[in-house]
mmCIF file with all atom_site columns, C-alpha atoms in Angstrom:
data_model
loop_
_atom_site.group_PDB
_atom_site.id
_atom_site.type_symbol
_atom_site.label_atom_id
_atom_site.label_alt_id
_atom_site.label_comp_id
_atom_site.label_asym_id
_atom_site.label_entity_id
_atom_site.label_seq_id
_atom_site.pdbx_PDB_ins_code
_atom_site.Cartn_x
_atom_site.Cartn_y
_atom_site.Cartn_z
_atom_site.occupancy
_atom_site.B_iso_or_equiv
_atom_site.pdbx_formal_charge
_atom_site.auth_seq_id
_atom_site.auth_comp_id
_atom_site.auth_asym_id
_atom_site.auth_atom_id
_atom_site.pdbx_PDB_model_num
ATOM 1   C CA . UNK A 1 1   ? 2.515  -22.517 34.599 1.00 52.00 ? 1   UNK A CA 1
ATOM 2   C CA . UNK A 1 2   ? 0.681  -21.877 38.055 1.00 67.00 ? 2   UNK A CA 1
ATOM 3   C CA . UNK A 1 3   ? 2.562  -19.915 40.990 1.00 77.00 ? 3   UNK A CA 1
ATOM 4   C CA . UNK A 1 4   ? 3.290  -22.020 44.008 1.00 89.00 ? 4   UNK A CA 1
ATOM 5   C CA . UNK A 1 5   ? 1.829  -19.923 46.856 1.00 93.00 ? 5   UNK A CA 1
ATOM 6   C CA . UNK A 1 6   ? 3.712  -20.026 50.178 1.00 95.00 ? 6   UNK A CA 1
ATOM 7   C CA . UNK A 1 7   ? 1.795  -18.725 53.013 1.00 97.00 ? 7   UNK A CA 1
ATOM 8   C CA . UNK A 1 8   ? 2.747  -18.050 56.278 1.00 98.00 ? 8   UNK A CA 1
ATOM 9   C CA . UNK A 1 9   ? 5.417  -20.776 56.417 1.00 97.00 ? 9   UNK A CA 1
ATOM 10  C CA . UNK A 1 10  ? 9.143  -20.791 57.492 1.00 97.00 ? 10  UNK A CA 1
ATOM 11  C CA . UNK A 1 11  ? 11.861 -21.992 55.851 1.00 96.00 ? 11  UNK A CA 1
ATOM 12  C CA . UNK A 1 12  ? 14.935 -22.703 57.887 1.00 98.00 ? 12  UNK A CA 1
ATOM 13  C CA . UNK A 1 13  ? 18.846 -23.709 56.866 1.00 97.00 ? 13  UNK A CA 1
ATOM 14  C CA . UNK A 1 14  ? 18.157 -24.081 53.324 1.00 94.00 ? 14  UNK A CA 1
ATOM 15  C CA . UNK A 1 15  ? 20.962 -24.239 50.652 1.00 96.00 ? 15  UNK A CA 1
ATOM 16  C CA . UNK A 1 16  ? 19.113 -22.549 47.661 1.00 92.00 ? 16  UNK A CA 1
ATOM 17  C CA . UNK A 1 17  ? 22.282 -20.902 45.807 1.00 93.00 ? 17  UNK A CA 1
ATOM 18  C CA . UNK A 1 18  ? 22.933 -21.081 41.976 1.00 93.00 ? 18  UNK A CA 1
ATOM 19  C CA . UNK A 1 19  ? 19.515 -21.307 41.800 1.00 91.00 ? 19  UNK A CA 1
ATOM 20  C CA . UNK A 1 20  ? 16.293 -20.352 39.756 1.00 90.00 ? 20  UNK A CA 1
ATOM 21  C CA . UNK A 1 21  ? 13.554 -19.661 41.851 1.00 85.00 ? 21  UNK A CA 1
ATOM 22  C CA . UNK A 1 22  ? 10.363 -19.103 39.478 1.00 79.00 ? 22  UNK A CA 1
ATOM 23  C CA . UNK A 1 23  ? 6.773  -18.949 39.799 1.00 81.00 ? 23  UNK A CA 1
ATOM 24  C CA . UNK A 1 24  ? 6.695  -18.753 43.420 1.00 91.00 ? 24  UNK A CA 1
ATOM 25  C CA . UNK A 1 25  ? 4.736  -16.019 45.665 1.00 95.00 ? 25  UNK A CA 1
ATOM 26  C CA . UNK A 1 26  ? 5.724  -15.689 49.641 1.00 96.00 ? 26  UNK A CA 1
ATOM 27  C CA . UNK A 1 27  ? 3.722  -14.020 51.894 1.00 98.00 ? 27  UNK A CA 1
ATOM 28  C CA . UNK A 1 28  ? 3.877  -13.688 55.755 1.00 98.00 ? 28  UNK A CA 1
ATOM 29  C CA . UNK A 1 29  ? 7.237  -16.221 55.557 1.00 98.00 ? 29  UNK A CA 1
ATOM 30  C CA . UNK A 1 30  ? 10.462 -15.989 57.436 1.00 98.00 ? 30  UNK A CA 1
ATOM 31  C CA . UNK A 1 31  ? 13.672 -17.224 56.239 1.00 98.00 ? 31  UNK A CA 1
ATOM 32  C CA . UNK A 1 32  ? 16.633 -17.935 58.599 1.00 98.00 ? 32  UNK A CA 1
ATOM 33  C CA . UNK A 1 33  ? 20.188 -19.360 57.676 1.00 98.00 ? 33  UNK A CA 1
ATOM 34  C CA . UNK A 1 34  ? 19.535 -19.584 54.323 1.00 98.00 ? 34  UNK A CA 1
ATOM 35  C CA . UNK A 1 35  ? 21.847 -19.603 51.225 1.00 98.00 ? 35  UNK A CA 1
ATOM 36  C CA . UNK A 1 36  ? 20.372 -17.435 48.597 1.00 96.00 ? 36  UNK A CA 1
ATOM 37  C CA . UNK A 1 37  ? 23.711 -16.596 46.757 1.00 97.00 ? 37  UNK A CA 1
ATOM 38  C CA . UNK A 1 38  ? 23.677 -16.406 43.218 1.00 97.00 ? 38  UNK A CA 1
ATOM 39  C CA . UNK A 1 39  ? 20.091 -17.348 42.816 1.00 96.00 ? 39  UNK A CA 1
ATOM 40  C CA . UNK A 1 40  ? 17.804 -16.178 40.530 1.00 96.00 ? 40  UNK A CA 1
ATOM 41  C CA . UNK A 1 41  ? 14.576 -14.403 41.890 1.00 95.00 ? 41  UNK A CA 1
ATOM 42  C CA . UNK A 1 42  ? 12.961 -13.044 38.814 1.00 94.00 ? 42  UNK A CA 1
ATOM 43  C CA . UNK A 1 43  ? 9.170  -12.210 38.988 1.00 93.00 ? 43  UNK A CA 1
ATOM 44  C CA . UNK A 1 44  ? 9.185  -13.743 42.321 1.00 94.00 ? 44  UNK A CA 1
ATOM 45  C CA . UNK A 1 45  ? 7.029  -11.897 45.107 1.00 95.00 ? 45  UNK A CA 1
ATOM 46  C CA . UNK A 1 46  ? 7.443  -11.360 48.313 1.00 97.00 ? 46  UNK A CA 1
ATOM 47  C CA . UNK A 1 47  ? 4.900  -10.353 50.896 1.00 98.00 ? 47  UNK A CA 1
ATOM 48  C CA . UNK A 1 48  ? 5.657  -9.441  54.766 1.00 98.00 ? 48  UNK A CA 1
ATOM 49  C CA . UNK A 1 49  ? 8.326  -11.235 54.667 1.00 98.00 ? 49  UNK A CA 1
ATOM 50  C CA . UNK A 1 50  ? 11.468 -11.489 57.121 1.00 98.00 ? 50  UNK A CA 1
ATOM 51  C CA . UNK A 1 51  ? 14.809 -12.941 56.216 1.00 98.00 ? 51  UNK A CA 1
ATOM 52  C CA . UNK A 1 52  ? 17.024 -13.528 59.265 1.00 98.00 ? 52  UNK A CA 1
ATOM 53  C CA . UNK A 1 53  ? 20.768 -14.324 58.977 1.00 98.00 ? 53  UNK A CA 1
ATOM 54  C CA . UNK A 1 54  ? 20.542 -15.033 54.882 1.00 98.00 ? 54  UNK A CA 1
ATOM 55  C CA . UNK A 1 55  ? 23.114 -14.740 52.352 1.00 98.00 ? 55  UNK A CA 1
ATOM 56  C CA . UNK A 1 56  ? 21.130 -13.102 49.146 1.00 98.00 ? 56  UNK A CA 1
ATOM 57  C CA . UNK A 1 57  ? 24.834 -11.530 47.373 1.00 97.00 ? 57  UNK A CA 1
ATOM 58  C CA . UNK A 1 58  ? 25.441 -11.825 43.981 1.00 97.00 ? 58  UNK A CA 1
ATOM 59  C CA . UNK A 1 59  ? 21.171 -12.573 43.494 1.00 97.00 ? 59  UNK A CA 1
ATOM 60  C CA . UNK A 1 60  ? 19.231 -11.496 40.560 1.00 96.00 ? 60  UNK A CA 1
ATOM 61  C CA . UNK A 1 61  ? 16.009 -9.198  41.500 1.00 96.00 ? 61  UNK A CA 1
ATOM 62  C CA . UNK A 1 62  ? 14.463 -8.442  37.793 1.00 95.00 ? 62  UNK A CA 1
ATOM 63  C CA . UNK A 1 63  ? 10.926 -7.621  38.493 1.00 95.00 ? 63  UNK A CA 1
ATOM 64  C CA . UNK A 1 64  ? 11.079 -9.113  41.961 1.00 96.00 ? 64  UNK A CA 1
ATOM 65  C CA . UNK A 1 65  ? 8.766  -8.052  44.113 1.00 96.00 ? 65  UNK A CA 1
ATOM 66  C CA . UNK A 1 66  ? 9.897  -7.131  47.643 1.00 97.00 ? 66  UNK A CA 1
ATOM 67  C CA . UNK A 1 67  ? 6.530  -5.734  49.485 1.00 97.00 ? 67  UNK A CA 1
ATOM 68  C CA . UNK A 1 68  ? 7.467  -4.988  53.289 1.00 98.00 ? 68  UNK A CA 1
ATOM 69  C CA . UNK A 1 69  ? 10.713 -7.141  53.837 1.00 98.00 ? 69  UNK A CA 1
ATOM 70  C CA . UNK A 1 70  ? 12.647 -6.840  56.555 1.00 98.00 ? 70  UNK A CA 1
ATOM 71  C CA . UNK A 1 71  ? 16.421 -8.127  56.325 1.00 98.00 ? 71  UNK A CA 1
ATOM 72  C CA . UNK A 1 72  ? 18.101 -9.024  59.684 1.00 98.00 ? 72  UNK A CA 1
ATOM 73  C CA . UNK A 1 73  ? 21.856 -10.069 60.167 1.00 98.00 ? 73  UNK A CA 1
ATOM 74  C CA . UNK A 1 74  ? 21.955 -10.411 56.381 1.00 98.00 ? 74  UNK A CA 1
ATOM 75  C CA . UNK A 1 75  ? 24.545 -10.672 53.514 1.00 98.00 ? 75  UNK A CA 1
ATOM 76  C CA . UNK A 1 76  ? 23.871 -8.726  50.524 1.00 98.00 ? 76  UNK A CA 1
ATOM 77  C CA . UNK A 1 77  ? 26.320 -7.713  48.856 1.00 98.00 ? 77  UNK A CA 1
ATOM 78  C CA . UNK A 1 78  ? 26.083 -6.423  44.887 1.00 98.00 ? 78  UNK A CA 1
ATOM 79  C CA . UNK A 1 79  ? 22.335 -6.782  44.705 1.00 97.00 ? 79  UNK A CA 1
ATOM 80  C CA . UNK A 1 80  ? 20.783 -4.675  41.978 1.00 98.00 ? 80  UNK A CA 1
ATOM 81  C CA . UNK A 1 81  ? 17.820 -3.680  43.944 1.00 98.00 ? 81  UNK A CA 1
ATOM 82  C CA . UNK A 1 82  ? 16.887 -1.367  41.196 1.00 97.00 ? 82  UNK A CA 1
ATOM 83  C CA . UNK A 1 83  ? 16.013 -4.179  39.035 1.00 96.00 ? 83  UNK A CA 1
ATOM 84  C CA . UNK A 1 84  ? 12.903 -5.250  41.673 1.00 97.00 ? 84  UNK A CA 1
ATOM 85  C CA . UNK A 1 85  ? 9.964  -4.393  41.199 1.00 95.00 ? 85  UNK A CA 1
ATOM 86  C CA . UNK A 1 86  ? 8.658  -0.987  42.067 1.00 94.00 ? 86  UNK A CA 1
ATOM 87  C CA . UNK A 1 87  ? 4.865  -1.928  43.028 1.00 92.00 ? 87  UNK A CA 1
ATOM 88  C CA . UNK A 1 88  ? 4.882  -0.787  46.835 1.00 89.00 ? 88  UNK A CA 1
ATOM 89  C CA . UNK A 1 89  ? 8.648  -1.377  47.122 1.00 95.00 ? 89  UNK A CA 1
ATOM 90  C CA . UNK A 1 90  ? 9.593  -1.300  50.838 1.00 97.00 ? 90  UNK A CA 1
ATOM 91  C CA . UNK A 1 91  ? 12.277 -2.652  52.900 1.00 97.00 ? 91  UNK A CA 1
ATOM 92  C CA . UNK A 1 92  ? 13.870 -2.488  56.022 1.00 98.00 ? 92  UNK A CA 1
ATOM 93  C CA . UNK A 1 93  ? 17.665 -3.367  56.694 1.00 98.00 ? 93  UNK A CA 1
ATOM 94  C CA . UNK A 1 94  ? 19.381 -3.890  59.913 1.00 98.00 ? 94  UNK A CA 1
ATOM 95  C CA . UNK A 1 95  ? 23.187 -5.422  60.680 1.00 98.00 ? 95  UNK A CA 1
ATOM 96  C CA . UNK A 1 96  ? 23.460 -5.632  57.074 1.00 98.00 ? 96  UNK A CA 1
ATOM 97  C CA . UNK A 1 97  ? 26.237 -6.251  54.834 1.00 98.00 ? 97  UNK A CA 1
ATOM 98  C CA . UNK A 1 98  ? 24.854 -4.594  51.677 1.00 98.00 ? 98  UNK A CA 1
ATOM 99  C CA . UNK A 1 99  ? 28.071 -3.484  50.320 1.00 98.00 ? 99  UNK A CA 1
ATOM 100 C CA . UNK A 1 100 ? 28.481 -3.021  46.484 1.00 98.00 ? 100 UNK A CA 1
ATOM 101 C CA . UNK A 1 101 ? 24.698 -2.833  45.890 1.00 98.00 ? 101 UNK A CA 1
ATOM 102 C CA . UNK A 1 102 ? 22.396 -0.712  43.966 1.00 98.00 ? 102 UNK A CA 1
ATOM 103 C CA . UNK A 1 103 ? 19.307 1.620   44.621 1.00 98.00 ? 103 UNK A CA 1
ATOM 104 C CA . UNK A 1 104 ? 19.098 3.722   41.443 1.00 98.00 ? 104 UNK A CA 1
ATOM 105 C CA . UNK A 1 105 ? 15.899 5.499   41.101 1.00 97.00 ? 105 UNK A CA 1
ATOM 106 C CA . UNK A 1 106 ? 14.171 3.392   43.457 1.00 97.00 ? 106 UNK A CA 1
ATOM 107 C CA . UNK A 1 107 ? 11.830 5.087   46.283 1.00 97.00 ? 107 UNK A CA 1
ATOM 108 C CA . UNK A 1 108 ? 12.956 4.097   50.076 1.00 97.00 ? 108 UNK A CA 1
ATOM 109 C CA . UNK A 1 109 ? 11.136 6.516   51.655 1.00 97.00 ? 109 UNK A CA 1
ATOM 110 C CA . UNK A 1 110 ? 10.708 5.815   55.752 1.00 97.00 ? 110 UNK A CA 1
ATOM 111 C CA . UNK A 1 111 ? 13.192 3.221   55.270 1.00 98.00 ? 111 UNK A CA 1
ATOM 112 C CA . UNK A 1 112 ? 15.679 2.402   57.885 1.00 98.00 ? 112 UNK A CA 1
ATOM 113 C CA . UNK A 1 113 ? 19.284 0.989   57.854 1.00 98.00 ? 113 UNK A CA 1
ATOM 114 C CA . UNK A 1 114 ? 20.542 0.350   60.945 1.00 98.00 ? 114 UNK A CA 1
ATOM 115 C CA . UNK A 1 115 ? 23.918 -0.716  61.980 1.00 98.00 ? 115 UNK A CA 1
ATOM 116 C CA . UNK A 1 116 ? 24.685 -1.769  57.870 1.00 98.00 ? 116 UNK A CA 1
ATOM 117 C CA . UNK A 1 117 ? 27.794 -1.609  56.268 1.00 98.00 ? 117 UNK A CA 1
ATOM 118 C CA . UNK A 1 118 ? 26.493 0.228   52.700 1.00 98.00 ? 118 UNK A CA 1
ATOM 119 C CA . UNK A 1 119 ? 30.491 0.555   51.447 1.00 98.00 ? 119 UNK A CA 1
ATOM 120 C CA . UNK A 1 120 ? 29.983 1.637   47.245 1.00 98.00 ? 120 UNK A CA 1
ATOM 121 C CA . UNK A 1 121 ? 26.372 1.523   47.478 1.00 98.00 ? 121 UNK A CA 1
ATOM 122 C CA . UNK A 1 122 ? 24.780 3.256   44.402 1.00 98.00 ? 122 UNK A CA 1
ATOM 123 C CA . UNK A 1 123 ? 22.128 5.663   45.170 1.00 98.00 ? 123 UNK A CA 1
ATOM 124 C CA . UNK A 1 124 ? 21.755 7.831   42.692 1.00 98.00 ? 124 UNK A CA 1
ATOM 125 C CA . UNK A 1 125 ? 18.379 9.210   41.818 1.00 98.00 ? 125 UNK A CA 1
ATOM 126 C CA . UNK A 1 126 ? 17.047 7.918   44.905 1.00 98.00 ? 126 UNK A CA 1
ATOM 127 C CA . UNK A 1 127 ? 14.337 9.037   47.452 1.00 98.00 ? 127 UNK A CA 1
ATOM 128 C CA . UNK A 1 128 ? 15.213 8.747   50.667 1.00 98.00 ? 128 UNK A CA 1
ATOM 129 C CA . UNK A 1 129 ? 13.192 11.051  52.686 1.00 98.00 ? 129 UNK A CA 1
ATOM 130 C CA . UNK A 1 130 ? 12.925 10.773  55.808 1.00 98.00 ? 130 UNK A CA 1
ATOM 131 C CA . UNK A 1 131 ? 14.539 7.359   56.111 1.00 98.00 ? 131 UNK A CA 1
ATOM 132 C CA . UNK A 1 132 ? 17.195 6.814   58.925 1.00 98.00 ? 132 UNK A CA 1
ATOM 133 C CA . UNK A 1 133 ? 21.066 5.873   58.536 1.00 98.00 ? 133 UNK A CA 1
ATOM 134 C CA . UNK A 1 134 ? 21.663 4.456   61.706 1.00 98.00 ? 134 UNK A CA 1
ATOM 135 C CA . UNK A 1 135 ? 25.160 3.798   63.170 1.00 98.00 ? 135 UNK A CA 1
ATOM 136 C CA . UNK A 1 136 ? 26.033 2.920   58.888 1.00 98.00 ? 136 UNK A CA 1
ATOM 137 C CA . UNK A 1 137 ? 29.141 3.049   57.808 1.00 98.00 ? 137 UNK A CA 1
ATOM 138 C CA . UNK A 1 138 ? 28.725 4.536   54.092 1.00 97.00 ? 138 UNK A CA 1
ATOM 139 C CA . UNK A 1 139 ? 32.339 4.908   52.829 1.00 97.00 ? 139 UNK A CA 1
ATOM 140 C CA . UNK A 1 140 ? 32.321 5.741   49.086 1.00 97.00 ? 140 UNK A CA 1
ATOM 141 C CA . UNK A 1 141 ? 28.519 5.143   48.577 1.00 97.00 ? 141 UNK A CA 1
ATOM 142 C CA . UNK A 1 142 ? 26.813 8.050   45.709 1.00 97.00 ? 142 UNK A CA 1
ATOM 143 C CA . UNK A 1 143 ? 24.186 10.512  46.394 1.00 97.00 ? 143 UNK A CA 1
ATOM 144 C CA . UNK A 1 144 ? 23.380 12.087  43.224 1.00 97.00 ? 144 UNK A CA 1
ATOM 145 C CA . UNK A 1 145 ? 19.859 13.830  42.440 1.00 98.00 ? 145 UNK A CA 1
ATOM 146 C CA . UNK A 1 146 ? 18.718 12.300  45.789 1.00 98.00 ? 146 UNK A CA 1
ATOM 147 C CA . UNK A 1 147 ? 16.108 13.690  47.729 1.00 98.00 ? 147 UNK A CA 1
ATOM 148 C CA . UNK A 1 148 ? 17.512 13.417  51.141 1.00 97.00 ? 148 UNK A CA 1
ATOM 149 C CA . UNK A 1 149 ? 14.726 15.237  52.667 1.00 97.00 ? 149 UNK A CA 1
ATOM 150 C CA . UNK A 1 150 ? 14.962 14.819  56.578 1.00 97.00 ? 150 UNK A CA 1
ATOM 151 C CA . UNK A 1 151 ? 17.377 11.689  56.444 1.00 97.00 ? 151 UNK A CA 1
ATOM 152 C CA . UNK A 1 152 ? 19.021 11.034  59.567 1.00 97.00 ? 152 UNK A CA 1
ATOM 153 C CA . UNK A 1 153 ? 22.346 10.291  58.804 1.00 96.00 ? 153 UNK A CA 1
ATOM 154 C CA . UNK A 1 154 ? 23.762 11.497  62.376 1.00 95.00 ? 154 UNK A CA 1
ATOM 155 C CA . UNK A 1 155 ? 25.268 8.155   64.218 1.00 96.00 ? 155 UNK A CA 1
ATOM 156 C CA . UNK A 1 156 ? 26.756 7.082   60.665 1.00 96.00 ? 156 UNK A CA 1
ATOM 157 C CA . UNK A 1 157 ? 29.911 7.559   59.580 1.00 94.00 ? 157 UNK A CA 1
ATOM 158 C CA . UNK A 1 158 ? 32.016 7.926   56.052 1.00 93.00 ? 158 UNK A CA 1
ATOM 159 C CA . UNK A 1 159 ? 29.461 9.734   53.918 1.00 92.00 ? 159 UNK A CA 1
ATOM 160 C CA . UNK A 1 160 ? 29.645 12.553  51.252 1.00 89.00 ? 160 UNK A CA 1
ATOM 161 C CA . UNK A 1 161 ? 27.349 14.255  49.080 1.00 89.00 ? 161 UNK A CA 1
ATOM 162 C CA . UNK A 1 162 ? 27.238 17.452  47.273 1.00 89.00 ? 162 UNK A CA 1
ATOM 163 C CA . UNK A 1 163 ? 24.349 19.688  48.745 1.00 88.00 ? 163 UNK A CA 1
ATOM 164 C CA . UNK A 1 164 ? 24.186 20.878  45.584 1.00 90.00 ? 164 UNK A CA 1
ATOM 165 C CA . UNK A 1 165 ? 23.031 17.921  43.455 1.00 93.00 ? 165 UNK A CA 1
ATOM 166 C CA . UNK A 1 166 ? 20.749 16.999  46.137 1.00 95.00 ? 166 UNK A CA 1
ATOM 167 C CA . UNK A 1 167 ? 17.447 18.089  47.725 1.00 96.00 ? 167 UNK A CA 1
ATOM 168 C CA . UNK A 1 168 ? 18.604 18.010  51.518 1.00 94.00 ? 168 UNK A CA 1
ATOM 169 C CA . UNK A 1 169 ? 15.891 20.533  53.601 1.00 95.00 ? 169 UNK A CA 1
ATOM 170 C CA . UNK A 1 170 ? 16.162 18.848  56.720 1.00 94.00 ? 170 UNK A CA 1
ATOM 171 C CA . UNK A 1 171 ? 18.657 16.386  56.317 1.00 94.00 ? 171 UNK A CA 1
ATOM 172 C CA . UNK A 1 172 ? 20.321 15.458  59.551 1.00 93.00 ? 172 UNK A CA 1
ATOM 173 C CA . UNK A 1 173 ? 23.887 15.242  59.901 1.00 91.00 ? 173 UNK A CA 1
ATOM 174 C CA . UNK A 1 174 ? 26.885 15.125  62.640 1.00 87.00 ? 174 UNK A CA 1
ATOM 175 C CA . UNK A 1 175 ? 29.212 18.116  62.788 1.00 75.00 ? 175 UNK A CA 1
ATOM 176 C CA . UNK A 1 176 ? 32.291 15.556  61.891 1.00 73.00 ? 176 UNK A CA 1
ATOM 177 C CA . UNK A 1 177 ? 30.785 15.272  58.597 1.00 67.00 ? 177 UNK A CA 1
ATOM 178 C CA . UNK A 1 178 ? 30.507 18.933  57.411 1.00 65.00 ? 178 UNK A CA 1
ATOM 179 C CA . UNK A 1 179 ? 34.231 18.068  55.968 1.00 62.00 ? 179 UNK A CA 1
ATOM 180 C CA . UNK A 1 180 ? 32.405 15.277  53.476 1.00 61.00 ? 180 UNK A CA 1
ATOM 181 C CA . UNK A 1 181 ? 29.488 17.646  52.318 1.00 65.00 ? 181 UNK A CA 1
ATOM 182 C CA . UNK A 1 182 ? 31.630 20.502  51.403 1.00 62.00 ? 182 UNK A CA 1
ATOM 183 C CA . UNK A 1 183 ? 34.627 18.224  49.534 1.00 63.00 ? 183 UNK A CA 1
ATOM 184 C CA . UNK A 1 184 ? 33.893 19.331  46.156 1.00 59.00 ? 184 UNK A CA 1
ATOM 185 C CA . UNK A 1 185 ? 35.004 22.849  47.473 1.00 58.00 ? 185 UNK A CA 1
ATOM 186 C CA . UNK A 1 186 ? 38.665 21.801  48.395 1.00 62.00 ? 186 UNK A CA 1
ATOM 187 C CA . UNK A 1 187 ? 38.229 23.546  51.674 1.00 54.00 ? 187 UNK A CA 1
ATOM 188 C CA . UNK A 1 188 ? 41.152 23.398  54.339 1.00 58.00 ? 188 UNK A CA 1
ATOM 189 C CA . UNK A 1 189 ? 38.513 22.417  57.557 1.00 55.00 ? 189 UNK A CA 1
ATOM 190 C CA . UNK A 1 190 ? 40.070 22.446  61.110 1.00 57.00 ? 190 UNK A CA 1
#
């Protein structure tokens, strides 16, 4: 079966949930208002793309490819982004709801979450050097064996991780959230 190639095109208030989407390739397209839930993007690629206001939860990623995406004012909640494709894997999230997702072993270096609501996001085994938490709220969301290299995670709130299972040189953090990084010692802080 031959891929449908979608190039440079936008697709706009588009009810696509419960939905196989095979043999299709998108490059340079924008998607805005569309219903995603449920679907099923499974050795789909995507290229440059932008998707503006969306709702992708609940969405199936095996082998997707998601090559320099940028997610705006989107839903996307318990997405198994480990499951994509790894082939120059790169995103960029901003007023996100990507609560209940899952990042396991993937590499988001540089990447950038900005103003995203990441409550029980799964990191674990995770690069994220260098990327930036931005104003994130990251209540009960796992760091293990991360390499949190120079991540700014300043302007965010709710996050813990044990320095110990991570690689942190250079991770940026606010002084409220010394309490969080040094839990696992059942300190009394003041």
């Amino acid at each position: 079966m031959d891929t449908a190639l979608h190039q440079n095109k936008t697709f706009d208030t588009i009810d696509y949930s419960d939905q196989k989407l095979s043999d299709n390739e998108f490059i340079n397209c924008e998607f805005i208002n569309c219903n995603f839930s449920k679907s099923d993007f499974s050795y789909i690629d995507f290229l440059d793309c932008t998707f503006k206001n969306c709702n992708l939860s609940l969405s199936t990623l095996k082998s997707t490819g998601l090559k320099n995406i940028q997610f705006i004012g989107c839903k996307l909640m318990g997405l198994d982004f480990s499951a994509s494709n790894s082939f120059l894997f790169s995103m960029s999230f901003q007023d996100c709801l990507l609560d209940y997702s899952t990042f396991i072993y993937k590499k988001l270096k540089k990447t950038n979450f900005i103003d995203c609501s990441l409550k029980d996001v799964d990191f674990s085994n995770t690069d994220l050097s260098l990327s930036l938490f931005k104003n994130c709220d990251l209540a009960n969301a796992t760091f293990q064996d991360c390499i949190l290299e120079k991540t700014d995670f300043r302007s965010s709130r709710n996050y813990a991780f044990d320095p110990s299972d991570n690689k942190i040189k250079g991770t940026k953090v606010s002084h409220a959230a010394l309490a969080g990084l040094l839990e696992k010692f059942d300190l009394d802080i003041e």
